[in-house]
Short mmCIF file of C-alpha atoms in Angstrom, two decimals:
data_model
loop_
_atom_site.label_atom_id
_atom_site.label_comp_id
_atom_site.label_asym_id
_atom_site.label_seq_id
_atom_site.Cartn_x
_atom_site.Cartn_y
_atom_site.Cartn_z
CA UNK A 1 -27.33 -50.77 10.02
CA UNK A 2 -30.20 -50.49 7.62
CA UNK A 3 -30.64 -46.46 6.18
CA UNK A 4 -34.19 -46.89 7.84
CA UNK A 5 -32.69 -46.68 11.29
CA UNK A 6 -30.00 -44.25 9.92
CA UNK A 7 -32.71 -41.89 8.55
CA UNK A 8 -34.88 -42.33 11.40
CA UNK A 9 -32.14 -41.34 13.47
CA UNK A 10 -31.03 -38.60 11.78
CA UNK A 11 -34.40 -36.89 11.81
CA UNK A 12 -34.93 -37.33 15.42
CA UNK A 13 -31.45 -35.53 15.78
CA UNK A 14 -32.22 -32.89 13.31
CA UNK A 15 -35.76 -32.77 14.73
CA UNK A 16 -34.77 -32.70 18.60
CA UNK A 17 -31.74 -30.03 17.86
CA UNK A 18 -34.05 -27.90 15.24
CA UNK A 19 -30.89 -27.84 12.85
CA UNK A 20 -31.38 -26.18 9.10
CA UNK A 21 -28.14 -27.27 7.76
CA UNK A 22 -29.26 -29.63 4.97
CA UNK A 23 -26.12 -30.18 3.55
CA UNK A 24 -24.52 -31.51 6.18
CA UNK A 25 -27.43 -31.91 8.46
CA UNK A 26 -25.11 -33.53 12.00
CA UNK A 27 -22.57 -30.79 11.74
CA UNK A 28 -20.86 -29.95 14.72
CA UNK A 29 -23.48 -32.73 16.50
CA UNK A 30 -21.01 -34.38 19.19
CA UNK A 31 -22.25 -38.10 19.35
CA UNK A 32 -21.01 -40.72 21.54
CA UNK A 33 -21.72 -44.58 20.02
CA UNK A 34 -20.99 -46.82 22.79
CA UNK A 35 -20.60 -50.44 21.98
CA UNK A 36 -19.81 -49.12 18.41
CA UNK A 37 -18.48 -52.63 16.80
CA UNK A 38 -17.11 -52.13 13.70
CA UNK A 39 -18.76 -48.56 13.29
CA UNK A 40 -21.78 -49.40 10.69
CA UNK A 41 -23.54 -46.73 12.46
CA UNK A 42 -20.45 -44.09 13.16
CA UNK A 43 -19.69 -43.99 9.81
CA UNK A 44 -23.16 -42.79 8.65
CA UNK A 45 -23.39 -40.36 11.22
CA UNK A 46 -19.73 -39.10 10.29
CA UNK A 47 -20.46 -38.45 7.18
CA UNK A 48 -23.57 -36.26 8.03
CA UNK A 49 -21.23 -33.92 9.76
CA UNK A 50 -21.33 -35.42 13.21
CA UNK A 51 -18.39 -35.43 15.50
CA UNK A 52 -18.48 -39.07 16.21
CA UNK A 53 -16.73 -40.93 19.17
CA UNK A 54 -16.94 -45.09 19.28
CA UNK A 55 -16.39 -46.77 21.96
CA UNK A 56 -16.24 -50.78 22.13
CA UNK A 57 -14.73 -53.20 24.55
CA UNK A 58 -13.33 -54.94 21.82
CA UNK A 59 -9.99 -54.54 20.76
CA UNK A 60 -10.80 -56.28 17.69
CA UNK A 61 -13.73 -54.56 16.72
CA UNK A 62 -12.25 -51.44 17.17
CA UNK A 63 -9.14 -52.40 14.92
CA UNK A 64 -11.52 -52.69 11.94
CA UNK A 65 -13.47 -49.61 12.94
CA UNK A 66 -10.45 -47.92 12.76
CA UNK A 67 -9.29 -49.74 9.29
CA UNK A 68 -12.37 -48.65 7.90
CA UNK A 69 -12.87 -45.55 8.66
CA UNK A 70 -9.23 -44.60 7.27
CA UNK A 71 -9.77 -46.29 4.41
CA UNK A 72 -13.16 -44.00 3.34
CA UNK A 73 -11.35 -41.13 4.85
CA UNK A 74 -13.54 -40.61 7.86
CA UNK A 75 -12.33 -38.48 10.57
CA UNK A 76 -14.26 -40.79 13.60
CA UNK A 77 -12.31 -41.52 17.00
CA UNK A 78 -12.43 -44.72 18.55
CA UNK A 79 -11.76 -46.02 21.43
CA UNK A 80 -11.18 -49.49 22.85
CA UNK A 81 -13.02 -49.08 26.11
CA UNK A 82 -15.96 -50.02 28.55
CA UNK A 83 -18.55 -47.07 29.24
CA UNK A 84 -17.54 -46.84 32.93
CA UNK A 85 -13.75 -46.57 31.99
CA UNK A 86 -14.44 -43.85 29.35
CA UNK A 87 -13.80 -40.57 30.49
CA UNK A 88 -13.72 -38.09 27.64
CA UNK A 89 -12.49 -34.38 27.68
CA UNK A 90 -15.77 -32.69 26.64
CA UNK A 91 -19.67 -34.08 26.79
CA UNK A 92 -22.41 -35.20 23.76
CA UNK A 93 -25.01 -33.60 22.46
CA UNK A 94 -26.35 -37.70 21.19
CA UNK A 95 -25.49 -41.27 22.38
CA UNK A 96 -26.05 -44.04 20.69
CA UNK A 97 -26.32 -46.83 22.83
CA UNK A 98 -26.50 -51.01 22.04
CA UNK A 99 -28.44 -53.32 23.75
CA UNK A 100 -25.50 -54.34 25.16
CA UNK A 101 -25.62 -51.74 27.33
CA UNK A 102 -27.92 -50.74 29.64
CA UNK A 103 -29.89 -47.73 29.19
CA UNK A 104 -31.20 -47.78 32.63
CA UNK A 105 -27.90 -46.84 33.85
CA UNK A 106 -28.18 -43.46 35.69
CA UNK A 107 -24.80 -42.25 35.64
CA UNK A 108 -24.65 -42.70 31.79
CA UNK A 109 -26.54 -39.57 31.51
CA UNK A 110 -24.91 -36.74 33.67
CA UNK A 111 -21.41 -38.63 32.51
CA UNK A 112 -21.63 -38.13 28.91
CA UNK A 113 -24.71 -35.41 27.82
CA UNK A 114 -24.01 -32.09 27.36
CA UNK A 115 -27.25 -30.88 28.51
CA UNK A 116 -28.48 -27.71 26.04
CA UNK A 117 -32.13 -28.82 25.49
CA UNK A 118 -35.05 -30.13 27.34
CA UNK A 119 -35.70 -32.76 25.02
CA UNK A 120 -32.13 -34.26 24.46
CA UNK A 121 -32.59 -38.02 23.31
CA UNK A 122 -30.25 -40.39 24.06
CA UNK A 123 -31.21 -43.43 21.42
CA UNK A 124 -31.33 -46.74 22.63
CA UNK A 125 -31.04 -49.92 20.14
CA UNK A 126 -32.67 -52.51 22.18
CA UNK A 127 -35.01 -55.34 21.99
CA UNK A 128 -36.39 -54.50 25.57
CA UNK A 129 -38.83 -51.39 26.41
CA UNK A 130 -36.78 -48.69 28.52
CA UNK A 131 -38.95 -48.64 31.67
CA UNK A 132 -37.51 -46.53 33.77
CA UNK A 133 -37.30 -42.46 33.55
CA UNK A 134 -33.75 -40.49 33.18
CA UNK A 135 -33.14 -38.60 36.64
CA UNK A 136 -33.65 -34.84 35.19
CA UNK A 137 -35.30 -33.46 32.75
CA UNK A 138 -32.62 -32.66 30.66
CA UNK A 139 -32.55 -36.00 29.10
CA UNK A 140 -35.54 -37.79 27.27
CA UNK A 141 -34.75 -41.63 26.41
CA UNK A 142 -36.10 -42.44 23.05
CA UNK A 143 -36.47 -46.08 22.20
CA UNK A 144 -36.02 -47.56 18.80
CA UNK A 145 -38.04 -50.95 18.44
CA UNK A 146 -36.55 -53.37 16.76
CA UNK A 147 -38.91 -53.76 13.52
CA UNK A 148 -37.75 -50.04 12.70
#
């Protein structure tokens, strides 16, 4: 991931959650990266402060997110796992979704937000506009174009 979509990210997060922390800006920001890969964009987030949870269906992907994040001594927990067989023990505050996976999904939201704002944001990496609305108002879907 490019630090354009990493900052851009970041200050939507810090911006949404009105956090003050500069130092470490994501601290004690619970986000969920589903279809994670090899965690280029966990590991950012991670070392922002954010509690970070991948999740990828593949077994290999998740071995070298794993690998990795050892290695620069981050404390990130994957999971090799499909959305709908990923039940965790507590909610997010942010997911980070690939197009992969389909934001339109309407269980996604009640299944893995914590909802504490009206303007949570639930970021969506995908080369297709998100057309349809989340199902409360707890959740606002935020789209990242692709050029960004």
């Amino acid at each position: 991931f490019n630090p354009i979509r990493i900052s851009y990210i970041r200050d939507n997060i810090i911006s949404t959650l009105n956090i003050k922390n500069k130092k470490k800006p994501l601290e004690k920001v619970k986000i969920l990266d589903i279809g994670c890969g090899g965690g280029l964009l966990s590991e950012p987030m991670s070392r922002l402060g954010a509690e970070v949870t991948g999740i990828d269906a593949s077994d290999k992907n998740i071995s070298i997110a794993k690998l990795h994040a050892k290695k620069n001594n981050l404390n990130i927990k994957y999971f090799c796992t499909s959305p709908e067989n990923f039940n965790p023990k507590n909610k997010f505050d942010v997911l980070i979704v690939k197009p992969n996976f389909g934001c339109s999904t309407k269980d996604i939201y009640s299944k893995y937000m914590t909802p504490k704002t009206p303007h949570q944001k639930i970021f969506c990496l995908s080369h297709e506009r998100v057309s349809k609305k989340p199902p409360t108002s707890f959740y606002l879907i935020f789209h990242l174009p692709v050029s960004v």
